[in-house]
């Protein structure tokens, strides 16, 4: 962990009150990969990448979303939900989507590897540090999820990673969207369902139409914890489907964790 950057700033900030209630974490993928997950009964990292989760919401962005063509069933976004981070093999926590960081979507805010390397933004791997980060930059879980930062941070002179990040999350019109403000957790080991089961799934509506598929899904998650989003296969793009999935995710979080 770098001494310079967000963690250095957090270590010198006093937070009043108790820690925030932990939020669930979300792994987003697509229907094709869900079929592989159901067969292996685990979620595992890719060949050349870590396994990514997002804290409190589903900041998923498939690069094919720019396409205007209708979404294919095998590319439809899905989301797997776990309850807490305590027992997970997390090796890195960042305050934003690191894929978007690597793709240069934060460059207008001087947040890129050459100018301000990723290591300066990393958060210590524990739930207390996540809570302190959210309280410091957003004030509450609710404000974090709606990307409504606090009015001011106080003294952060010459801590440019903090300054640049704070300016970025306050910018309302850029192409980094919700990815710039959603905490990302990376794991380098699989999560086996016989050791830690998902607590919920969010899926496209066509899964609900298959009795056999629902039986298979219910071996992992009870039917009352599976939520569906609807889409028009003749009209909607993956971008549309993704937005509908995230709307369902956000409503679920609001109902169950922000009461």
PDB file of C-alpha atoms in Angstrom, residues 122-244:
ATOM      1  CA  UNK A 122      -5.904   1.848  -3.300  1.00  0.00           C
ATOM      2  CA  UNK A 123      -7.835   1.338  -0.060  1.00  0.00           C
ATOM      3  CA  UNK A 124      -6.673  -0.998   2.693  1.00  0.00           C
ATOM      4  CA  UNK A 125      -8.330  -4.409   2.439  1.00  0.00           C
ATOM      5  CA  UNK A 126     -10.770  -4.392   5.344  1.00  0.00           C
ATOM      6  CA  UNK A 127     -14.362  -3.286   5.822  1.00  0.00           C
ATOM      7  CA  UNK A 128     -13.443  -0.543   8.331  1.00  0.00           C
ATOM      8  CA  UNK A 129     -11.330   1.192   5.683  1.00  0.00           C
ATOM      9  CA  UNK A 130     -14.204   0.965   3.192  1.00  0.00           C
ATOM     10  CA  UNK A 131     -16.544   2.468   5.774  1.00  0.00           C
ATOM     11  CA  UNK A 132     -14.123   5.303   6.575  1.00  0.00           C
ATOM     12  CA  UNK A 133     -13.608   5.988   2.881  1.00  0.00           C
ATOM     13  CA  UNK A 134     -17.365   6.263   2.254  1.00  0.00           C
ATOM     14  CA  UNK A 135     -17.953   8.459   5.311  1.00  0.00           C
ATOM     15  CA  UNK A 136     -15.052  10.748   4.349  1.00  0.00           C
ATOM     16  CA  UNK A 137     -15.892  11.212   0.663  1.00  0.00           C
ATOM     17  CA  UNK A 138     -19.679  10.725   0.676  1.00  0.00           C
ATOM     18  CA  UNK A 139     -20.996  10.880   4.232  1.00  0.00           C
ATOM     19  CA  UNK A 140     -23.273   7.829   4.097  1.00  0.00           C
ATOM     20  CA  UNK A 141     -24.028   4.653   2.177  1.00  0.00           C
ATOM     21  CA  UNK A 142     -27.007   6.334   0.567  1.00  0.00           C
ATOM     22  CA  UNK A 143     -24.937   9.251  -0.731  1.00  0.00           C
ATOM     23  CA  UNK A 144     -22.204   6.876  -1.930  1.00  0.00           C
ATOM     24  CA  UNK A 145     -24.687   4.859  -3.968  1.00  0.00           C
ATOM     25  CA  UNK A 146     -26.160   7.980  -5.561  1.00  0.00           C
ATOM     26  CA  UNK A 147     -22.680   9.521  -6.102  1.00  0.00           C
ATOM     27  CA  UNK A 148     -23.359  12.624  -4.029  1.00  0.00           C
ATOM     28  CA  UNK A 149     -20.000  13.575  -2.486  1.00  0.00           C
ATOM     29  CA  UNK A 150     -19.591  15.696   0.629  1.00  0.00           C
ATOM     30  CA  UNK A 151     -19.233  19.433   0.064  1.00  0.00           C
ATOM     31  CA  UNK A 152     -15.580  19.584   1.085  1.00  0.00           C
ATOM     32  CA  UNK A 153     -12.861  17.281   2.331  1.00  0.00           C
ATOM     33  CA  UNK A 154     -10.846  19.583   4.520  1.00  0.00           C
ATOM     34  CA  UNK A 155      -7.078  19.687   4.352  1.00  0.00           C
ATOM     35  CA  UNK A 156      -5.611  17.639   1.494  1.00  0.00           C
ATOM     36  CA  UNK A 157      -3.039  20.115   0.128  1.00  0.00           C
ATOM     37  CA  UNK A 158      -0.548  18.550  -2.280  1.00  0.00           C
ATOM     38  CA  UNK A 159      -2.212  15.126  -2.058  1.00  0.00           C
ATOM     39  CA  UNK A 160      -3.030  15.093  -5.743  1.00  0.00           C
ATOM     40  CA  UNK A 161      -4.621  11.622  -5.930  1.00  0.00           C
ATOM     41  CA  UNK A 162      -7.190  12.764  -3.336  1.00  0.00           C
ATOM     42  CA  UNK A 163      -7.698  16.123  -5.044  1.00  0.00           C
ATOM     43  CA  UNK A 164      -8.104  14.581  -8.496  1.00  0.00           C
ATOM     44  CA  UNK A 165     -10.447  11.829  -7.301  1.00  0.00           C
ATOM     45  CA  UNK A 166     -12.628  14.323  -5.434  1.00  0.00           C
ATOM     46  CA  UNK A 167     -12.879  16.570  -8.482  1.00  0.00           C
ATOM     47  CA  UNK A 168     -13.768  13.586 -10.652  1.00  0.00           C
ATOM     48  CA  UNK A 169     -16.659  12.353  -8.497  1.00  0.00           C
ATOM     49  CA  UNK A 170     -18.011  15.899  -8.390  1.00  0.00           C
ATOM     50  CA  UNK A 171     -17.998  16.149 -12.198  1.00  0.00           C
ATOM     51  CA  UNK A 172     -21.524  15.444 -13.463  1.00  0.00           C
ATOM     52  CA  UNK A 173     -20.843  15.394 -17.198  1.00  0.00           C
ATOM     53  CA  UNK A 174     -18.132  12.985 -18.319  1.00  0.00           C
ATOM     54  CA  UNK A 175     -17.931   9.603 -20.001  1.00  0.00           C
ATOM     55  CA  UNK A 176     -16.784   7.630 -16.962  1.00  0.00           C
ATOM     56  CA  UNK A 177     -20.378   7.414 -15.569  1.00  0.00           C
ATOM     57  CA  UNK A 178     -20.992   5.373 -12.394  1.00  0.00           C
ATOM     58  CA  UNK A 179     -17.700   3.501 -12.800  1.00  0.00           C
ATOM     59  CA  UNK A 180     -15.760   6.475 -11.473  1.00  0.00           C
ATOM     60  CA  UNK A 181     -17.439   6.308  -8.072  1.00  0.00           C
ATOM     61  CA  UNK A 182     -18.085   2.619  -7.414  1.00  0.00           C
ATOM     62  CA  UNK A 183     -15.681   0.749  -5.144  1.00  0.00           C
ATOM     63  CA  UNK A 184     -14.079  -2.247  -6.848  1.00  0.00           C
ATOM     64  CA  UNK A 185     -12.807  -5.339  -5.030  1.00  0.00           C
ATOM     65  CA  UNK A 186     -10.433  -7.765  -6.738  1.00  0.00           C
ATOM     66  CA  UNK A 187      -9.923 -11.415  -5.809  1.00  0.00           C
ATOM     67  CA  UNK A 188      -7.240 -13.703  -7.169  1.00  0.00           C
ATOM     68  CA  UNK A 189      -8.834 -16.926  -5.949  1.00  0.00           C
ATOM     69  CA  UNK A 190     -12.194 -18.528  -6.789  1.00  0.00           C
ATOM     70  CA  UNK A 191     -15.237 -18.410  -4.519  1.00  0.00           C
ATOM     71  CA  UNK A 192     -16.582 -21.929  -4.136  1.00  0.00           C
ATOM     72  CA  UNK A 193     -20.304 -22.075  -3.463  1.00  0.00           C
ATOM     73  CA  UNK A 194     -19.951 -24.937  -0.980  1.00  0.00           C
ATOM     74  CA  UNK A 195     -17.819 -22.578   1.153  1.00  0.00           C
ATOM     75  CA  UNK A 196     -19.686 -19.301   0.576  1.00  0.00           C
ATOM     76  CA  UNK A 197     -23.010 -19.247  -1.235  1.00  0.00           C
ATOM     77  CA  UNK A 198     -24.437 -16.265  -3.110  1.00  0.00           C
ATOM     78  CA  UNK A 199     -27.331 -14.582  -1.366  1.00  0.00           C
ATOM     79  CA  UNK A 200     -29.108 -13.391  -4.536  1.00  0.00           C
ATOM     80  CA  UNK A 201     -29.103 -13.349  -8.330  1.00  0.00           C
ATOM     81  CA  UNK A 202     -30.317 -10.730 -10.821  1.00  0.00           C
ATOM     82  CA  UNK A 203     -31.080 -12.213 -14.228  1.00  0.00           C
ATOM     83  CA  UNK A 204     -32.810 -11.472 -17.542  1.00  0.00           C
ATOM     84  CA  UNK A 205     -36.461 -12.472 -17.548  1.00  0.00           C
ATOM     85  CA  UNK A 206     -36.109 -15.435 -19.922  1.00  0.00           C
ATOM     86  CA  UNK A 207     -34.600 -17.517 -17.094  1.00  0.00           C
ATOM     87  CA  UNK A 208     -37.895 -17.326 -15.265  1.00  0.00           C
ATOM     88  CA  UNK A 209     -39.636 -18.967 -18.223  1.00  0.00           C
ATOM     89  CA  UNK A 210     -37.593 -22.179 -17.934  1.00  0.00           C
ATOM     90  CA  UNK A 211     -38.731 -24.569 -15.192  1.00  0.00           C
ATOM     91  CA  UNK A 212     -35.613 -26.724 -15.539  1.00  0.00           C
ATOM     92  CA  UNK A 213     -33.303 -23.719 -15.346  1.00  0.00           C
ATOM     93  CA  UNK A 214     -35.087 -22.381 -12.290  1.00  0.00           C
ATOM     94  CA  UNK A 215     -34.604 -25.733 -10.541  1.00  0.00           C
ATOM     95  CA  UNK A 216     -30.902 -25.534 -11.294  1.00  0.00           C
ATOM     96  CA  UNK A 217     -30.694 -21.946 -10.033  1.00  0.00           C
ATOM     97  CA  UNK A 218     -32.569 -22.844  -6.848  1.00  0.00           C
ATOM     98  CA  UNK A 219     -29.803 -25.245  -5.923  1.00  0.00           C
ATOM     99  CA  UNK A 220     -27.659 -22.153  -5.398  1.00  0.00           C
ATOM    100  CA  UNK A 221     -30.137 -19.415  -4.421  1.00  0.00           C
ATOM    101  CA  UNK A 222     -33.762 -19.704  -3.175  1.00  0.00           C
ATOM    102  CA  UNK A 223     -36.336 -18.545  -5.702  1.00  0.00           C
ATOM    103  CA  UNK A 224     -37.412 -15.618  -3.504  1.00  0.00           C
ATOM    104  CA  UNK A 225     -33.881 -14.218  -3.789  1.00  0.00           C
ATOM    105  CA  UNK A 226     -33.773 -14.289  -7.592  1.00  0.00           C
ATOM    106  CA  UNK A 227     -34.852 -11.079  -9.267  1.00  0.00           C
ATOM    107  CA  UNK A 228     -35.437 -10.496 -12.949  1.00  0.00           C
ATOM    108  CA  UNK A 229     -35.313  -7.594 -15.341  1.00  0.00           C
ATOM    109  CA  UNK A 230     -37.334  -7.470 -18.549  1.00  0.00           C
ATOM    110  CA  UNK A 231     -36.063  -6.455 -21.949  1.00  0.00           C
ATOM    111  CA  UNK A 232     -37.261  -6.363 -25.523  1.00  0.00           C
ATOM    112  CA  UNK A 233     -35.021  -8.659 -27.627  1.00  0.00           C
ATOM    113  CA  UNK A 234     -36.146  -6.906 -30.815  1.00  0.00           C
ATOM    114  CA  UNK A 235     -35.363  -3.430 -29.541  1.00  0.00           C
ATOM    115  CA  UNK A 236     -33.000  -3.325 -26.567  1.00  0.00           C
ATOM    116  CA  UNK A 237     -29.224  -3.210 -26.843  1.00  0.00           C
ATOM    117  CA  UNK A 238     -26.859  -4.616 -24.218  1.00  0.00           C
ATOM    118  CA  UNK A 239     -26.578  -1.057 -22.918  1.00  0.00           C
ATOM    119  CA  UNK A 240     -30.354  -1.006 -22.359  1.00  0.00           C
ATOM    120  CA  UNK A 241     -30.320  -4.423 -20.693  1.00  0.00           C
ATOM    121  CA  UNK A 242     -27.453  -3.414 -18.439  1.00  0.00           C
ATOM    122  CA  UNK A 243     -29.277  -0.302 -17.273  1.00  0.00           C
ATOM    123  CA  UNK A 244     -32.367  -2.359 -16.481  1.00  0.00           C
TER     124      UNK A 244
END
